[in-house]
């Protein structure tokens, strides 16, 4: 988006005009629809507060973050007391988003470690993309302000992240088993070589005609 996206080309619509405030819905129709059907729509209208820019700002376009939901500097804190039902719901969403993001990162790291160790984990890595998709869906569901709708993708994402993390653990255990097997094989080969070397030395050190030769 550029200046003209919101303000137009030659008309140069001035700030605070309703059409400028509503321009976000031109691209983010789903988010605008979710917000319009949420409990906050009437409250925002009553306060004459614009939907999108109240949380995401105007020109800075703040990216989604748990910090937008919880904390002294959060958007929600500007209207909700910290002990209110709305603030507790927002804090819960923030915790769950952070939990899912951390779980996805843990799985990504262990799978990357397994892949760098030479293990085949492409299927698990592909599966982990679904957990990342659930994180996006959970962030989208925040606009509904409906905990049930929000929790559904979070739980799915956490389950996938746990599954892929276990896949990473199993891959590393398999790596260790292979390394141990290789070590035993090398040890057996070295013992065999040593035995052959000793046998050859004994034969070479025995004088010709000796019955032990």
Coordinates of C-alpha atoms in Angstrom, one line a residue:
X1 CA 0.0 0.0 0.0
X2 CA 1.1 3.6 -0.7
X3 CA -0.4 7.0 0.1
X4 CA -2.8 6.8 -2.8
X5 CA -4.1 3.5 -1.6
X6 CA -5.9 5.2 1.3
X7 CA -6.1 8.8 0.2
X8 CA -6.8 8.4 -3.5
X9 CA -4.9 9.9 -6.4
X10 CA -6.1 13.4 -7.4
X11 CA -8.8 13.8 -4.8
X12 CA -6.2 13.4 -1.9
X13 CA -8.9 12.5 0.6
X14 CA -8.0 14.2 3.9
X15 CA -7.4 12.2 7.1
X16 CA -10.3 11.4 9.5
X17 CA -12.7 10.9 6.5
X18 CA -14.7 7.7 7.0
X19 CA -13.7 6.2 3.7
X20 CA -10.1 6.5 4.6
X21 CA -10.7 4.7 8.0
X22 CA -12.6 1.9 6.2
X23 CA -10.0 1.4 3.5
X24 CA -8.4 -1.6 5.3
X25 CA -11.4 -3.7 4.5
X26 CA -10.7 -3.4 0.8
X27 CA -7.8 -5.9 1.1
X28 CA -8.6 -7.5 4.5
X29 CA -12.3 -8.3 4.0
X30 CA -12.3 -11.4 6.2
X31 CA -10.8 -9.5 9.2
X32 CA -13.2 -6.7 8.7
X33 CA -16.1 -9.1 8.6
X34 CA -15.0 -10.9 11.7
X35 CA -14.7 -7.6 13.6
X36 CA -18.1 -6.3 12.3
X37 CA -19.7 -9.4 13.8
X38 CA -17.9 -9.2 17.1
X39 CA -19.0 -7.7 20.4
X40 CA -16.5 -4.8 19.9
X41 CA -18.2 -3.3 16.9
X42 CA -21.0 -1.6 18.8
X43 CA -18.6 -0.5 21.5
X44 CA -16.2 1.0 18.9
X45 CA -19.1 2.8 17.2
X46 CA -20.3 4.2 20.5
X47 CA -16.9 5.6 21.1
X48 CA -16.5 6.8 17.5
X49 CA -13.4 4.7 17.4
X50 CA -12.3 3.3 14.0
X51 CA -11.9 -0.5 13.9
X52 CA -8.6 -1.3 12.3
X53 CA -6.5 1.8 13.1
X54 CA -7.3 1.7 16.8
X55 CA -5.3 -1.4 17.2
X56 CA -2.9 -1.4 14.2
X57 CA -2.3 2.3 14.0
X58 CA -2.5 4.5 10.9
X59 CA 0.7 4.9 9.1
X60 CA 2.9 2.6 11.2
X61 CA 0.7 -0.5 10.6
X62 CA 1.7 -2.4 13.7
X63 CA 2.2 -6.1 13.0
X64 CA 0.3 -8.7 15.1
X65 CA 1.9 -9.4 18.5
X66 CA 0.8 -10.7 21.9
X67 CA 2.0 -7.3 23.2
X68 CA -1.0 -5.7 21.5
X69 CA -3.3 -7.8 23.7
X70 CA -1.7 -7.8 27.2
X71 CA 0.4 -5.5 29.2
X72 CA 0.3 -1.9 30.3
X73 CA 1.0 -0.6 26.8
X74 CA -1.4 -2.9 25.1
X75 CA -4.3 -1.6 23.0
X76 CA -6.8 -3.4 25.2
X77 CA -5.5 -1.7 28.4
X78 CA -6.7 1.7 27.0
X79 CA -10.3 0.6 27.5
X80 CA -10.2 -2.4 29.9
X81 CA -9.2 -2.5 33.5
X82 CA -6.6 -5.2 34.2
X83 CA -9.1 -7.2 36.3
X84 CA -12.0 -6.9 33.9
X85 CA -13.4 -9.8 31.9
X86 CA -12.2 -8.3 28.6
X87 CA -8.7 -7.8 29.9
X88 CA -8.5 -11.3 31.2
X89 CA -9.7 -12.7 27.9
X90 CA -7.1 -10.6 26.0
X91 CA -4.3 -11.8 28.4
X92 CA -5.4 -15.4 27.9
X93 CA -5.2 -14.9 24.1
X94 CA -1.7 -13.3 24.4
X95 CA -0.5 -16.2 26.5
X96 CA -1.8 -18.8 24.1
X97 CA -0.4 -17.1 21.0
X98 CA 3.0 -16.9 22.7
X99 CA 2.7 -20.5 23.7
X100 CA 1.9 -21.7 20.2
X101 CA 4.7 -19.5 18.7
X102 CA 7.2 -20.9 21.2
X103 CA 6.1 -24.5 20.5
X104 CA 6.5 -24.0 16.8
X105 CA 9.9 -22.6 17.2
X106 CA 11.0 -25.5 19.4
X107 CA 9.9 -27.9 16.8
X108 CA 11.6 -26.0 14.0
X109 CA 14.9 -26.0 15.9
X110 CA 14.9 -29.7 16.7
X111 CA 13.9 -30.6 13.2
X112 CA 16.7 -28.4 11.8
X113 CA 19.1 -30.1 14.2
X114 CA 18.0 -33.5 13.0
X115 CA 18.3 -32.5 9.3
X116 CA 21.8 -31.0 9.8
X117 CA 22.7 -34.4 11.4
X118 CA 21.8 -36.1 8.2
X119 CA 18.4 -37.4 9.2
X120 CA 15.3 -37.3 6.9
X121 CA 12.7 -35.1 8.5
X122 CA 11.2 -33.4 5.4
X123 CA 7.7 -34.9 6.2
X124 CA 7.8 -33.5 9.7
X125 CA 9.0 -30.1 8.5
X126 CA 6.2 -30.0 6.0
X127 CA 3.7 -31.0 8.8
X128 CA 5.1 -28.1 10.9
X129 CA 4.0 -25.7 8.3
X130 CA 0.4 -26.6 9.3
X131 CA 1.2 -25.5 12.8
X132 CA 2.4 -22.2 11.5
X133 CA -0.8 -21.9 9.5
X134 CA -2.8 -22.5 12.8
X135 CA -0.9 -19.6 14.4
X136 CA -2.0 -17.3 11.6
X137 CA -5.6 -18.5 12.0
X138 CA -5.4 -17.9 15.7
X139 CA -4.3 -14.4 15.1
X140 CA -7.1 -13.9 12.7
X141 CA -9.6 -15.3 15.2
X142 CA -8.6 -12.6 17.7
X143 CA -10.8 -10.3 15.7
X144 CA -13.8 -12.3 16.7
X145 CA -13.1 -11.8 20.4
X146 CA -14.6 -15.2 20.8
X147 CA -12.5 -17.5 23.0
X148 CA -14.0 -20.7 21.6
X149 CA -13.2 -19.6 18.0
X150 CA -9.8 -18.5 19.1
X151 CA -8.9 -21.7 21.0
X152 CA -9.7 -24.1 18.1
X153 CA -6.7 -23.3 15.9
X154 CA -4.5 -22.8 19.0
X155 CA -5.2 -26.4 20.2
X156 CA -4.7 -27.8 16.7
X157 CA -1.4 -25.9 16.3
X158 CA -0.1 -27.1 19.7
X159 CA -1.0 -30.7 18.9
X160 CA 0.9 -30.5 15.5
X161 CA 3.9 -28.8 17.1
X162 CA 4.0 -31.5 19.8
X163 CA 3.8 -34.2 17.1
X164 CA 6.6 -32.7 15.0
X165 CA 8.8 -32.2 18.1
X166 CA 8.4 -35.9 18.9
X167 CA 9.4 -36.7 15.3
X168 CA 12.5 -34.6 15.8
X169 CA 13.3 -36.4 19.0
X170 CA 12.9 -39.8 17.4
X171 CA 15.1 -38.7 14.5
X172 CA 17.8 -37.8 16.9
X173 CA 17.5 -41.1 18.8
X174 CA 17.7 -42.9 15.5
X175 CA 20.9 -40.9 14.7
X176 CA 22.4 -42.0 18.0
X177 CA 21.5 -45.6 17.4
X178 CA 23.1 -45.5 14.0
X179 CA 26.2 -43.9 15.5
X180 CA 26.5 -46.5 18.2
X181 CA 26.0 -49.3 15.6
X182 CA 28.7 -47.7 13.4
X183 CA 31.0 -47.5 16.4
X184 CA 30.5 -51.2 17.3
X185 CA 31.1 -52.1 13.6
X186 CA 34.3 -50.1 13.5
X187 CA 35.4 -51.7 16.8
X188 CA 34.7 -55.2 15.4
X189 CA 36.6 -54.4 12.2
X190 CA 39.6 -53.0 14.2
X191 CA 39.6 -56.1 16.4
X192 CA 39.5 -58.4 13.4
X193 CA 42.4 -56.4 11.7
X194 CA 44.4 -56.6 14.9
X195 CA 43.8 -60.3 15.2
X196 CA 44.9 -60.9 11.6
X197 CA 48.0 -58.7 12.1
X198 CA 49.0 -60.7 15.2
X199 CA 48.5 -63.9 13.4
X200 CA 50.6 -62.8 10.5
X201 CA 53.4 -61.6 12.8
X202 CA 53.3 -64.9 14.6
X203 CA 53.6 -66.8 11.4
X204 CA 56.4 -64.6 10.2
X205 CA 58.3 -64.9 13.4
X206 CA 58.2 -68.8 13.4
X207 CA 61.4 -70.3 11.8
X208 CA 60.9 -72.4 8.7
X209 CA 60.3 -76.1 9.5
X210 CA 58.9 -75.3 12.9
X211 CA 55.7 -77.4 13.4
X212 CA 53.9 -74.3 14.7
X213 CA 54.4 -72.5 11.5

